[in-house]
Short mmCIF file of C-alpha atoms and ligand atoms in Angstrom, two decimals:
data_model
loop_
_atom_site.label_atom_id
_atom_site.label_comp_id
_atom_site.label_asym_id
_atom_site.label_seq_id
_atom_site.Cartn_x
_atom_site.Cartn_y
_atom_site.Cartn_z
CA UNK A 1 -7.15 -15.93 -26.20
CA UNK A 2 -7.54 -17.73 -23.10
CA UNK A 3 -7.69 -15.94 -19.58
CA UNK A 4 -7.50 -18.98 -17.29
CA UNK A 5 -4.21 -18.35 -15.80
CA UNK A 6 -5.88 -15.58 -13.80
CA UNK A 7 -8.32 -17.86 -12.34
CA UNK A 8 -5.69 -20.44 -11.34
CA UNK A 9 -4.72 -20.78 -8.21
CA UNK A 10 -1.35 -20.04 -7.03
CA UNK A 11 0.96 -21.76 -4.03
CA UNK A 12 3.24 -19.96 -2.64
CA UNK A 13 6.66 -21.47 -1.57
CA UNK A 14 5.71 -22.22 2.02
CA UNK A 15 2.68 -23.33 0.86
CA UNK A 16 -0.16 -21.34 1.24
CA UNK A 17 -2.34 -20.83 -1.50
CA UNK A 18 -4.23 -17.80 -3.37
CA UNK A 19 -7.14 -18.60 -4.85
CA UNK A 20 -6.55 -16.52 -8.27
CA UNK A 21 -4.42 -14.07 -9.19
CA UNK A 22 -6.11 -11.13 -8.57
CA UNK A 23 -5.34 -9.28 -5.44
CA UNK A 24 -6.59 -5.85 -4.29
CA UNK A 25 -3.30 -4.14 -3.16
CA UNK A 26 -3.18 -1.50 -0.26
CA UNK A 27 -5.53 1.35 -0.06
CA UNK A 28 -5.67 3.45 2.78
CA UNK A 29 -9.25 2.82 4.04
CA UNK A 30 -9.14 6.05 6.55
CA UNK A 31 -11.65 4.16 8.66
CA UNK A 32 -10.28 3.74 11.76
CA UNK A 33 -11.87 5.27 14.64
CA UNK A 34 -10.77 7.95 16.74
CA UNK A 35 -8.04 5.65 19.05
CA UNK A 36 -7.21 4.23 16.26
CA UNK A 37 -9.04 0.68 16.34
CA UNK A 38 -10.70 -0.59 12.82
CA UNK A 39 -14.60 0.05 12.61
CA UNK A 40 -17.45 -1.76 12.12
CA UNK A 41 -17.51 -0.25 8.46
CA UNK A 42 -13.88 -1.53 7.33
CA UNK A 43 -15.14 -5.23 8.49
CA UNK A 44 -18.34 -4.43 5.85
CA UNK A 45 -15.68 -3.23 3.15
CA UNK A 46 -13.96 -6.01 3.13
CA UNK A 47 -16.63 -8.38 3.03
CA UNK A 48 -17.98 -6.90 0.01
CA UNK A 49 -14.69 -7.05 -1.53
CA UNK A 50 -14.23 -10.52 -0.19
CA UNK A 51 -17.74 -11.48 -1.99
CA UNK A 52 -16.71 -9.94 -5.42
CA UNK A 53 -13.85 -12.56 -6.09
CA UNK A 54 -10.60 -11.21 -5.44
CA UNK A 55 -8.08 -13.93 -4.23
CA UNK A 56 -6.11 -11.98 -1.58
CA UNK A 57 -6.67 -8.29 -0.29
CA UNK A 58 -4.29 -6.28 1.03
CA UNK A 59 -5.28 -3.99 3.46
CA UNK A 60 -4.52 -0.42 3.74
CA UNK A 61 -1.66 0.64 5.22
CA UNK A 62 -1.79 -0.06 9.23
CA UNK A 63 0.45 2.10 11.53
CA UNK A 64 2.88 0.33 14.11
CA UNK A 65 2.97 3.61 16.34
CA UNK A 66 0.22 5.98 16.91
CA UNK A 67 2.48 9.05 16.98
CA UNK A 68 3.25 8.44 13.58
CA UNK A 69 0.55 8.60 11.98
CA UNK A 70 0.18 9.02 7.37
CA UNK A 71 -3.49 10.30 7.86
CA UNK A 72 -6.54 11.16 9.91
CA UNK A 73 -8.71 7.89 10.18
CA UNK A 74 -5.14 5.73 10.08
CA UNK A 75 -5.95 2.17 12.24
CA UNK A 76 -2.63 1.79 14.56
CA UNK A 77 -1.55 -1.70 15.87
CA UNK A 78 0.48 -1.72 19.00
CA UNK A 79 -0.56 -4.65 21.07
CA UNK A 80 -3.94 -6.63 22.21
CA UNK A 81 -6.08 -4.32 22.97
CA UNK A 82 -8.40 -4.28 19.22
CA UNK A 83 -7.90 -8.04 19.07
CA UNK A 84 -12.62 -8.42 18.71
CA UNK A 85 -12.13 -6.00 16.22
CA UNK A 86 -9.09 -7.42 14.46
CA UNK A 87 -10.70 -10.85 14.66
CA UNK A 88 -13.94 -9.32 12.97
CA UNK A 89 -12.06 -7.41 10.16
CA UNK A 90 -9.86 -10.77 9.42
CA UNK A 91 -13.08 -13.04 9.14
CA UNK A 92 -14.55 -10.87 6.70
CA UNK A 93 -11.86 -10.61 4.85
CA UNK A 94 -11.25 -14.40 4.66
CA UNK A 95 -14.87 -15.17 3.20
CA UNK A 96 -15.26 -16.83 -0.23
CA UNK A 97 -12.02 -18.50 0.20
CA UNK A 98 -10.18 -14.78 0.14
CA UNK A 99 -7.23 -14.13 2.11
CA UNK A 100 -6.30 -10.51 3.96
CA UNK A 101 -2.94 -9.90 4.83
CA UNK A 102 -2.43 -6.39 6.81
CA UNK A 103 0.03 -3.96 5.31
CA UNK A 104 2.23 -2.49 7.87
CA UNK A 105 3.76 1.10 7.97
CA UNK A 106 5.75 3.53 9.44
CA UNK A 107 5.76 6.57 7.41
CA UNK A 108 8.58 8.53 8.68
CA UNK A 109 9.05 12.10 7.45
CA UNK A 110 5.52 11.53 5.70
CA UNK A 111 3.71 12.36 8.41
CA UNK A 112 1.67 15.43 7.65
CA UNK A 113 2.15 18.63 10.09
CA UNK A 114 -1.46 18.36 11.40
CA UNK A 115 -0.24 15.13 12.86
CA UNK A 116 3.27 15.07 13.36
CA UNK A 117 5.48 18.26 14.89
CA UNK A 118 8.52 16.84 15.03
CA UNK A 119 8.41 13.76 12.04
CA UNK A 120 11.20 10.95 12.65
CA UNK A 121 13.46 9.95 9.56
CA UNK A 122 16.44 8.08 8.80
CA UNK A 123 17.93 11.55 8.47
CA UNK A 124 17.10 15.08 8.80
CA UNK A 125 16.18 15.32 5.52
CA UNK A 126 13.46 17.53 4.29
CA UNK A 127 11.10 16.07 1.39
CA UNK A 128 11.28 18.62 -1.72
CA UNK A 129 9.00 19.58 -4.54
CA UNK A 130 5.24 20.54 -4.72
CA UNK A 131 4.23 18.65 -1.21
CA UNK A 132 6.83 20.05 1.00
CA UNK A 133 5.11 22.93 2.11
CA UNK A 134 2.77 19.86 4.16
CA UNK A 135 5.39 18.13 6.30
CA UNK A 136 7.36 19.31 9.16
CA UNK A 137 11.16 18.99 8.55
CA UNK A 138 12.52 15.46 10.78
CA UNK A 139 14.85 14.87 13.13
CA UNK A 140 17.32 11.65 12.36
CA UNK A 141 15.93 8.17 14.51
CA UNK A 142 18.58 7.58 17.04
CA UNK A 143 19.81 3.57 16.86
CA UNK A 144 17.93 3.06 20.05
CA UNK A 145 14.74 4.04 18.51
CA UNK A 146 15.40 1.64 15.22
CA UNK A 147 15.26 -0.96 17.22
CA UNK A 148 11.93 0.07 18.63
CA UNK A 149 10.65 0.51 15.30
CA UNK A 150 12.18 -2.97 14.09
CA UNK A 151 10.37 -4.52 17.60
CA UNK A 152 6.77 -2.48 16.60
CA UNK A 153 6.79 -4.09 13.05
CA UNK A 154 7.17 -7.53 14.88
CA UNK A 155 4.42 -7.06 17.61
CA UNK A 156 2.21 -5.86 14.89
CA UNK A 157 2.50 -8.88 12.80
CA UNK A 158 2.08 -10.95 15.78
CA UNK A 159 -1.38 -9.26 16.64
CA UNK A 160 -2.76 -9.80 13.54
CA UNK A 161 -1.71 -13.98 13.40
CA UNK A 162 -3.69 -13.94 16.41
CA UNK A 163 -6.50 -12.08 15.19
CA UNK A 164 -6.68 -14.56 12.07
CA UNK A 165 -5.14 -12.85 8.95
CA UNK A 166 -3.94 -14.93 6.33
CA UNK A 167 -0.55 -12.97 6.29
CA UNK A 168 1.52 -9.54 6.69
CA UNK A 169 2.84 -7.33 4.32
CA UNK A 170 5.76 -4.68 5.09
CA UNK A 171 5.18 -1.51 3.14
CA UNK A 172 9.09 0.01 2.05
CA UNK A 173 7.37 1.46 -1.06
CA UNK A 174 5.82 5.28 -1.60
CA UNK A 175 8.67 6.98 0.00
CA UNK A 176 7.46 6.11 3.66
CA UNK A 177 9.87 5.31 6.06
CA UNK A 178 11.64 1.98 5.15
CA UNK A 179 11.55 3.86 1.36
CA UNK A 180 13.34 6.42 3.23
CA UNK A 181 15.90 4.12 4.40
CA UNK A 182 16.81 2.65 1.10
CA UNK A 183 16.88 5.85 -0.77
CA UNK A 184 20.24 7.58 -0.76
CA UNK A 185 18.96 11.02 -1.19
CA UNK A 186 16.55 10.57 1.78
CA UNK A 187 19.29 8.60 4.33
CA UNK A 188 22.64 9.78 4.50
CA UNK A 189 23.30 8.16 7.95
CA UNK A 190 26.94 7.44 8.45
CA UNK A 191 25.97 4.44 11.03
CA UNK A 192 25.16 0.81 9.80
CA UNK A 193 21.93 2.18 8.97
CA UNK A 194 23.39 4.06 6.02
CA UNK A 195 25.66 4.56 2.93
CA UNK A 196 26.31 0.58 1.32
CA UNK A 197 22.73 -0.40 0.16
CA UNK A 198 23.29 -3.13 2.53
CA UNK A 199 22.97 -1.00 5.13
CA UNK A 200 20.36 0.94 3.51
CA UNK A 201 18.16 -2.02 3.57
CA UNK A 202 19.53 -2.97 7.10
CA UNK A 203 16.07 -1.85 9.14
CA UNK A 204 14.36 -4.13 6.84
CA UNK A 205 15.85 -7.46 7.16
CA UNK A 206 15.88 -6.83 10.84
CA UNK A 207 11.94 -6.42 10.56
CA UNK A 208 11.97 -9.32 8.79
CA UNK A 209 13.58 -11.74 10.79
CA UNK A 210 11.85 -9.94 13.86
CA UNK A 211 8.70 -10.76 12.12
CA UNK A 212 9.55 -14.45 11.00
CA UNK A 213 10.96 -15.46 14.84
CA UNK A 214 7.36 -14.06 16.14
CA UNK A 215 4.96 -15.71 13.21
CA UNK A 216 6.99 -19.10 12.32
CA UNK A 217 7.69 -20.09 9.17
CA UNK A 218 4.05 -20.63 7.68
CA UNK A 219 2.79 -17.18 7.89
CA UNK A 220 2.94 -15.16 4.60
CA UNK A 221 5.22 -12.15 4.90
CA UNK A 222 5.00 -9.70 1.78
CA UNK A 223 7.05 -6.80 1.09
CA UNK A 224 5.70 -3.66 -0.77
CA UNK A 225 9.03 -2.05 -2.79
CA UNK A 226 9.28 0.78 -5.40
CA UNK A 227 10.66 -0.37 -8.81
CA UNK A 228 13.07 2.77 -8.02
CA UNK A 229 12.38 6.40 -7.06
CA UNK A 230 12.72 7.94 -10.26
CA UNK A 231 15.14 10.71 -9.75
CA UNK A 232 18.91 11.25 -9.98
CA UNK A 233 20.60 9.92 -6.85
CA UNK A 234 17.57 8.42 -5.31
CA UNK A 235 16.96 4.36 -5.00
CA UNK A 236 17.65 3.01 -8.33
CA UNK A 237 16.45 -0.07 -10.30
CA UNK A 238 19.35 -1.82 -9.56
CA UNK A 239 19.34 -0.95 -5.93
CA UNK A 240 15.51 -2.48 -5.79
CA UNK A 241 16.81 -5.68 -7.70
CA UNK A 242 19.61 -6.31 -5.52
CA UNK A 243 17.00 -5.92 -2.23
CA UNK A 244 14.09 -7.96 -4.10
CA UNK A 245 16.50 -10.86 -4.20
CA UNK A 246 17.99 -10.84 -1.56
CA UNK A 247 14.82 -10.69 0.29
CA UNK A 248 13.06 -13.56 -1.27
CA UNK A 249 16.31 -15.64 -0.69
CA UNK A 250 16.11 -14.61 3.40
CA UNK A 251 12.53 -16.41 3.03
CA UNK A 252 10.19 -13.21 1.93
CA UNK A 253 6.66 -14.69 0.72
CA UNK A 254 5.87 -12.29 -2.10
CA UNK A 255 6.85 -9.01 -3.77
CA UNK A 256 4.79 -6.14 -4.66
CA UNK A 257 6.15 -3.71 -6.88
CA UNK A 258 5.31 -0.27 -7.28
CA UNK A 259 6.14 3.12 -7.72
CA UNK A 260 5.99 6.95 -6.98
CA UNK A 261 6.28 8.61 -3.66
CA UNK A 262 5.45 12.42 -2.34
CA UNK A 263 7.88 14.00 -4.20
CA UNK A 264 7.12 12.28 -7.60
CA UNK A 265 3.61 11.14 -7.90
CA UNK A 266 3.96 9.44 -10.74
CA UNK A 267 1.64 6.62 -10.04
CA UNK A 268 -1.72 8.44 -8.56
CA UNK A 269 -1.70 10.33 -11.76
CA UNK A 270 -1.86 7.60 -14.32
CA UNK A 271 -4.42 6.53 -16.68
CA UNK A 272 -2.15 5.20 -19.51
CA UNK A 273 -3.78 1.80 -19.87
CA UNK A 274 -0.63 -0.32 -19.37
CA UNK A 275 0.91 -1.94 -16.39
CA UNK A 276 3.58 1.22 -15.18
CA UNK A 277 6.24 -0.97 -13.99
CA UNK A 278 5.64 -3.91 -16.26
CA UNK A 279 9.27 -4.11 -17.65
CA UNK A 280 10.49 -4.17 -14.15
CA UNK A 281 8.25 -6.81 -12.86
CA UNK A 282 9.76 -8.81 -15.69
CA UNK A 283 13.56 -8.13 -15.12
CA UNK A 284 12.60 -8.68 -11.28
CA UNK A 285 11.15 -12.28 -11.65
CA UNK A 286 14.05 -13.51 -13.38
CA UNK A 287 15.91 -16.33 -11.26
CA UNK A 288 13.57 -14.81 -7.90
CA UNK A 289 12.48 -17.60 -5.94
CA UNK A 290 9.49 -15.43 -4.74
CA UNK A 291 6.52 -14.58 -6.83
CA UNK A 292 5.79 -11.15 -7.87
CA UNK A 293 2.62 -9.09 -7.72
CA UNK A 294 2.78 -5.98 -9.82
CA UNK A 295 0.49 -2.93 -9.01
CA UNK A 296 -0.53 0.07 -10.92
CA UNK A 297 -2.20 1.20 -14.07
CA UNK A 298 -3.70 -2.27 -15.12
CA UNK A 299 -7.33 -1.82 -16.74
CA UNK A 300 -8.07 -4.35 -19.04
CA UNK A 301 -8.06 -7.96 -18.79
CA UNK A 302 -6.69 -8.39 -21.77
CA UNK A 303 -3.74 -6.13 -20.09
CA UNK A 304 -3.83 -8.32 -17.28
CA UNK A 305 -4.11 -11.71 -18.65
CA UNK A 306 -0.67 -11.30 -21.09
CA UNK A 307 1.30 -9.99 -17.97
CA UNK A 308 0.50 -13.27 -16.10
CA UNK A 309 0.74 -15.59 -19.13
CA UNK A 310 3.79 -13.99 -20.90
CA UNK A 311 5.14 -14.36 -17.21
CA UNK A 312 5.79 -11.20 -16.70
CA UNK A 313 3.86 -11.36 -13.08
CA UNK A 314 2.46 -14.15 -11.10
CA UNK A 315 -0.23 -11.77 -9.67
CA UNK A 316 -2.18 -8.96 -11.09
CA UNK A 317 -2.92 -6.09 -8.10
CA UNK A 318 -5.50 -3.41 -9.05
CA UNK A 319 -6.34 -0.96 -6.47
CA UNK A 320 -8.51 1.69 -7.99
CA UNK A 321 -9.86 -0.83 -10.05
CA UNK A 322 -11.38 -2.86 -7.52
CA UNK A 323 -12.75 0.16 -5.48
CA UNK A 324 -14.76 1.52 -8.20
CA UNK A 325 -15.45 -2.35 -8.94
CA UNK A 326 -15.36 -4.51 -5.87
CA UNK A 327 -16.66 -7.54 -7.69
CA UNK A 328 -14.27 -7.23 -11.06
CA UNK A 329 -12.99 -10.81 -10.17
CA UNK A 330 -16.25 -12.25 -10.79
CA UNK A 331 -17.32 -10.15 -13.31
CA UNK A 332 -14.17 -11.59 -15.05
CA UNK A 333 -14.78 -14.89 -14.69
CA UNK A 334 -18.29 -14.69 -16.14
CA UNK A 335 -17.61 -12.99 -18.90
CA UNK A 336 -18.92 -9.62 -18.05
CA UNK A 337 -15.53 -7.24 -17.60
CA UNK A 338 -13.17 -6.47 -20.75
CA UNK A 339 -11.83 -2.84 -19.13
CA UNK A 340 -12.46 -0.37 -16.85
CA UNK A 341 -12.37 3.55 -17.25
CA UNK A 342 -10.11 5.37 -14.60
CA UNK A 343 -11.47 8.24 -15.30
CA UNK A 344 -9.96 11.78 -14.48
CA UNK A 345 -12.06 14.10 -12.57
CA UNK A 346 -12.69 17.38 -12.66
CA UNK A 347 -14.04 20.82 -11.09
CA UNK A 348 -14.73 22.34 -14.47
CA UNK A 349 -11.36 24.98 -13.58
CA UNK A 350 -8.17 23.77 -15.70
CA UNK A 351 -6.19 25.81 -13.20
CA UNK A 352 -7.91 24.80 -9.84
CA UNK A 353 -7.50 21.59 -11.61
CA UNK A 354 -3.92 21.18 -11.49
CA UNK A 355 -3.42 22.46 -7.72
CA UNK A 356 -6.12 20.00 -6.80
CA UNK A 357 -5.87 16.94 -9.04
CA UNK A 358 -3.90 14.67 -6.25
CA UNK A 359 -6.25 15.44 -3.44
CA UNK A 360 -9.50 14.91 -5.53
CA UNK A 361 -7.58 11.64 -6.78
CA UNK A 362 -7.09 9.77 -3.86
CA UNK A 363 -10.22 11.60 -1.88
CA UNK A 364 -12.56 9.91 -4.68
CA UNK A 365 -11.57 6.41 -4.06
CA UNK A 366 -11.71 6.83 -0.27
CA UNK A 367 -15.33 8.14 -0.70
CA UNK A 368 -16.19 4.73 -2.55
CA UNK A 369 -14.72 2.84 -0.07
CA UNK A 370 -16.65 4.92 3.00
CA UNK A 371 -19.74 3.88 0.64
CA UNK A 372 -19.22 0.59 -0.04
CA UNK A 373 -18.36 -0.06 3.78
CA UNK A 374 -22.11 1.36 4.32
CA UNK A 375 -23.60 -0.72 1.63
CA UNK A 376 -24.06 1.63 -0.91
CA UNK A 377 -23.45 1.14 -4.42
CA UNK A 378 -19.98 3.17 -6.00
CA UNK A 379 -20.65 6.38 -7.06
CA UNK A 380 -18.42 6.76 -10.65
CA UNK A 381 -18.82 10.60 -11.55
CA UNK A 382 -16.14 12.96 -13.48
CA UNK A 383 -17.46 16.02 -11.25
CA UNK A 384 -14.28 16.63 -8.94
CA UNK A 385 -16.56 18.90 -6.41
CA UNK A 386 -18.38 15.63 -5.26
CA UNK A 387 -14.87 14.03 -3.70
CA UNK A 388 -13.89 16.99 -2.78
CA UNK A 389 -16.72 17.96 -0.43
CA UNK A 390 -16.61 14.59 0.53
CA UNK A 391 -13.08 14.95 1.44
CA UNK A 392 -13.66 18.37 3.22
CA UNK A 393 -16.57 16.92 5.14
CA UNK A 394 -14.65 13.55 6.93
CA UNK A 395 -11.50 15.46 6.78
CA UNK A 396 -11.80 18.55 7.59
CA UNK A 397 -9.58 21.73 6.49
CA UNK A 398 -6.60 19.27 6.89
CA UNK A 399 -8.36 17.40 3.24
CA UNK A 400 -6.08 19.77 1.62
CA UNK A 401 -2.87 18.24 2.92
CA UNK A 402 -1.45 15.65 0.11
CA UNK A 403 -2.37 12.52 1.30
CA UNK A 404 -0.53 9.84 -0.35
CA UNK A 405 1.60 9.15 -3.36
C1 FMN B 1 -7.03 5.94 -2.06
C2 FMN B 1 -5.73 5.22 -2.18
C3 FMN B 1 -5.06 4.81 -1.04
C4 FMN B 1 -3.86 4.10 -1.14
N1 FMN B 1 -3.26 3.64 0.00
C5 FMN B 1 -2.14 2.87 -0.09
C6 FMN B 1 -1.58 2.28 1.08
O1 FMN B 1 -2.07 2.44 2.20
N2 FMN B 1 -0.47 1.54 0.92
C7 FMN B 1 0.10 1.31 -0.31
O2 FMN B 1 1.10 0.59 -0.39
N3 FMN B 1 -0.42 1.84 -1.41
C8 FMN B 1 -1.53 2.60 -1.34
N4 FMN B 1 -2.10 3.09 -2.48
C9 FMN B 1 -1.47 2.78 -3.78
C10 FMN B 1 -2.08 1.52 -4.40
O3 FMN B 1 -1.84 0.35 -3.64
C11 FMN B 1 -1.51 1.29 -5.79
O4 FMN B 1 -0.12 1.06 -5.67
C12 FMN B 1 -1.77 2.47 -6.74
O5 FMN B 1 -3.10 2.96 -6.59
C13 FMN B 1 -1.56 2.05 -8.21
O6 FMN B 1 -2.40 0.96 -8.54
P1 FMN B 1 -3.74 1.14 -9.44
O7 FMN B 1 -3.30 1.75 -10.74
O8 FMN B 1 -4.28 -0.26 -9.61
O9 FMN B 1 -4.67 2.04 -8.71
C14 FMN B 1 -3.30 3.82 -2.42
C15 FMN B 1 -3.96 4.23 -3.56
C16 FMN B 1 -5.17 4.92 -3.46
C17 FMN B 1 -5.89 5.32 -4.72
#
């Protein structure tokens, strides 16, 4: 068995190039400062990341307006005013021939009370199920303030050309709020912002051509999309096909596909070895003049190596992966990685266990990316106590609010 493909380069169609085909997909970093401007530690992060081999990073999800906010320690772009500290991230992150594209978000009704009273949505729809009892019920946006949104996406994007990124990438995955606008259960606007899936995915062409007329033709715009929302009257696959192609026809760079959202975690949970929305990917690349990245569950590079050569992927993303790993890339290359454990953690208390699980998930890879940003090496334990007083500590009481899908 060979594993060269994942070591090949790959060109995109307007020509830019990824090194390999490894890519470290969004993770939210939660190290933005206080007004929202990216640290000195997040420029570290992704310098050690850069170092460790992987092709293009992805960062975590950036906000386009600070009063929507996912999470305490969210970084917010809404003009000039960061561009040193943009311009310092995006050099790390484009050392050893890497590239960094910024992932940009709205999250809509996701918005956690502590930071949002009144949460803006495509409609005033509540989210159900076990994380409900975190998020304020929305108010529907008003036309007028789509367009504000659509305009915020493109400002964004045009920030971080200047500030040297190697690309953008829209996030309408997770359930946030472009995921909210495709999903039928989630938007049941009457206005062309709802009902046909064409107007479902209305807001996000719009950002896209408001994006393309501000960054020209040569600037990399992803798009982050769920394979489908897993639930009865929600976004289906079809749905996601029909906006995945359509997409890449209007000129999108790349697809990431993904899964899960707040009211079905189905990816944060998973430790079942095999690519989660391999059979997708696979469906989704046929006749798609874009190439696909595929994110979540892969652990092996066995695993990884027959999605890219049976062509099931062009691009292999692996997020918790690479932050208990930063340099798998280059581990891979010289022979020293076959699979990593994702382990499970936990605080000893089957029942405290299960209410916990999701915060001590996602809490655990944020504390290896606080440590790696301050040169420390990963901590890989199965004790659940040690994320979560690391959660309670930079978080406060608010550590117990679900965080992310
Ligand atoms: C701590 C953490 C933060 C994350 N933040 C984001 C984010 O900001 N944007 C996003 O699209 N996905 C985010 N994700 C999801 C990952 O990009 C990825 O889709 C998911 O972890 C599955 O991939 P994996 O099995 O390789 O970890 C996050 C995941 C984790 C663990």
């Amino acid at each position: 068995m060979t594993t060269n493909l994942l070591f090949e380069p790959l060109e995109l169609p307007n020509g830019t190039v990824l090194k390999n085909r490894f890519v470290k997909p969004a993770m939210s970093e939660l190290l933005g400062d206080a007004q929202f401007r990216p640290t000195a530690a997040i420029s570290h992060l992704y310098q050690r990341w850069a170092a460790g081999g992987t092709g293009l990073l992805i960062t975590g999800n950036v906000m386009v307006d600070p009063t929507a906010l996912g999470e305490k320690g969210n970084i917010v772009i809404e003009g000039y005013r960061d561009l040193p500290q943009l311009k310092r991230w995006a050099a790390a992150g484009s050392r050893n021939g890497a590239q960094t594209w910024v992932q940009l978000n709205h999250p809509g009704r996701q918005s956690p009370k502590h930071l949002s009273s009144h949460p803006v949505a495509p409609s005033a729809v509540p989210l159900t199920g076990d994380n409900a009892f975190a998020f304020n019920p929305p108010r529907a946006l008003t036309v007028r303030e789509i367009h504000d949104i659509v305009h915020r996406f493109a400002t964004a994007a045009l920030v971080v050309q200047a500030a040297g990124f190697g690309g953008v990438e829209i996030h309408a995955a997770h359930g946030y709020l472009l995921s909210q606008f495709l999903s039928p259960s989630a938007n049941v606007r009457t206005d062309q912002y709802g009902g046909s899936l064409t107007n479902r995915m209305r807001i996000i062409e719009e950002i896209y051509h408001a994006i393309r007329a501000k960054v020209g033709p040569k600037f990399p715009i992803g798009l982050k999309i769920n394979s489908s929302d897993f639930r009865d009257g929600g976004f289906s696959e079809a749905d996601s096909l029909q906006v995945i192609h359509r997409m890449a026809d209007l000129g999108v760079d790349l697809i990431e596909v993904s899964g899960g959202n707040y009211e079905n975690t189905m990816v944060q949970g998973s430790n079942r070895g095999g690519a989660l929305f391999i059979d997708y990917a696979a469906k989704a690349k046929q006749g798609l003049t874009a190439p696909i990245l595929l994110t979540g569950g892969f652990r092996s590079l066995d695993g990884m190596t027959q999605a890219v050569a049976n062509g099931k992927t062009d691009l292999v993303g692996l997020a918790r992966a690479i932050a208990l790993m930063p340099d798998l890339p280059h581990r891979a290359a010289t022979g020293q990685f076959d699979a990593i454990d994702i382990t499970r953690l936990s605080t000893g208390i089957r029942a405290l266990d299960r209410r916990v699980g999701s915060y001590v998930g996602v809490s655990y890879y944020e504390m290896q990316m606080a440590r790696l940003a301050q040169g420390k090496p990963v901590r890989r334990t199965k004790n659940a106590w040690v994320p979560l007083g690391y959660a309670l500590r930079t978080q406060g009481p608010s550590f117990l609010t679900p965080r992310r899908a």
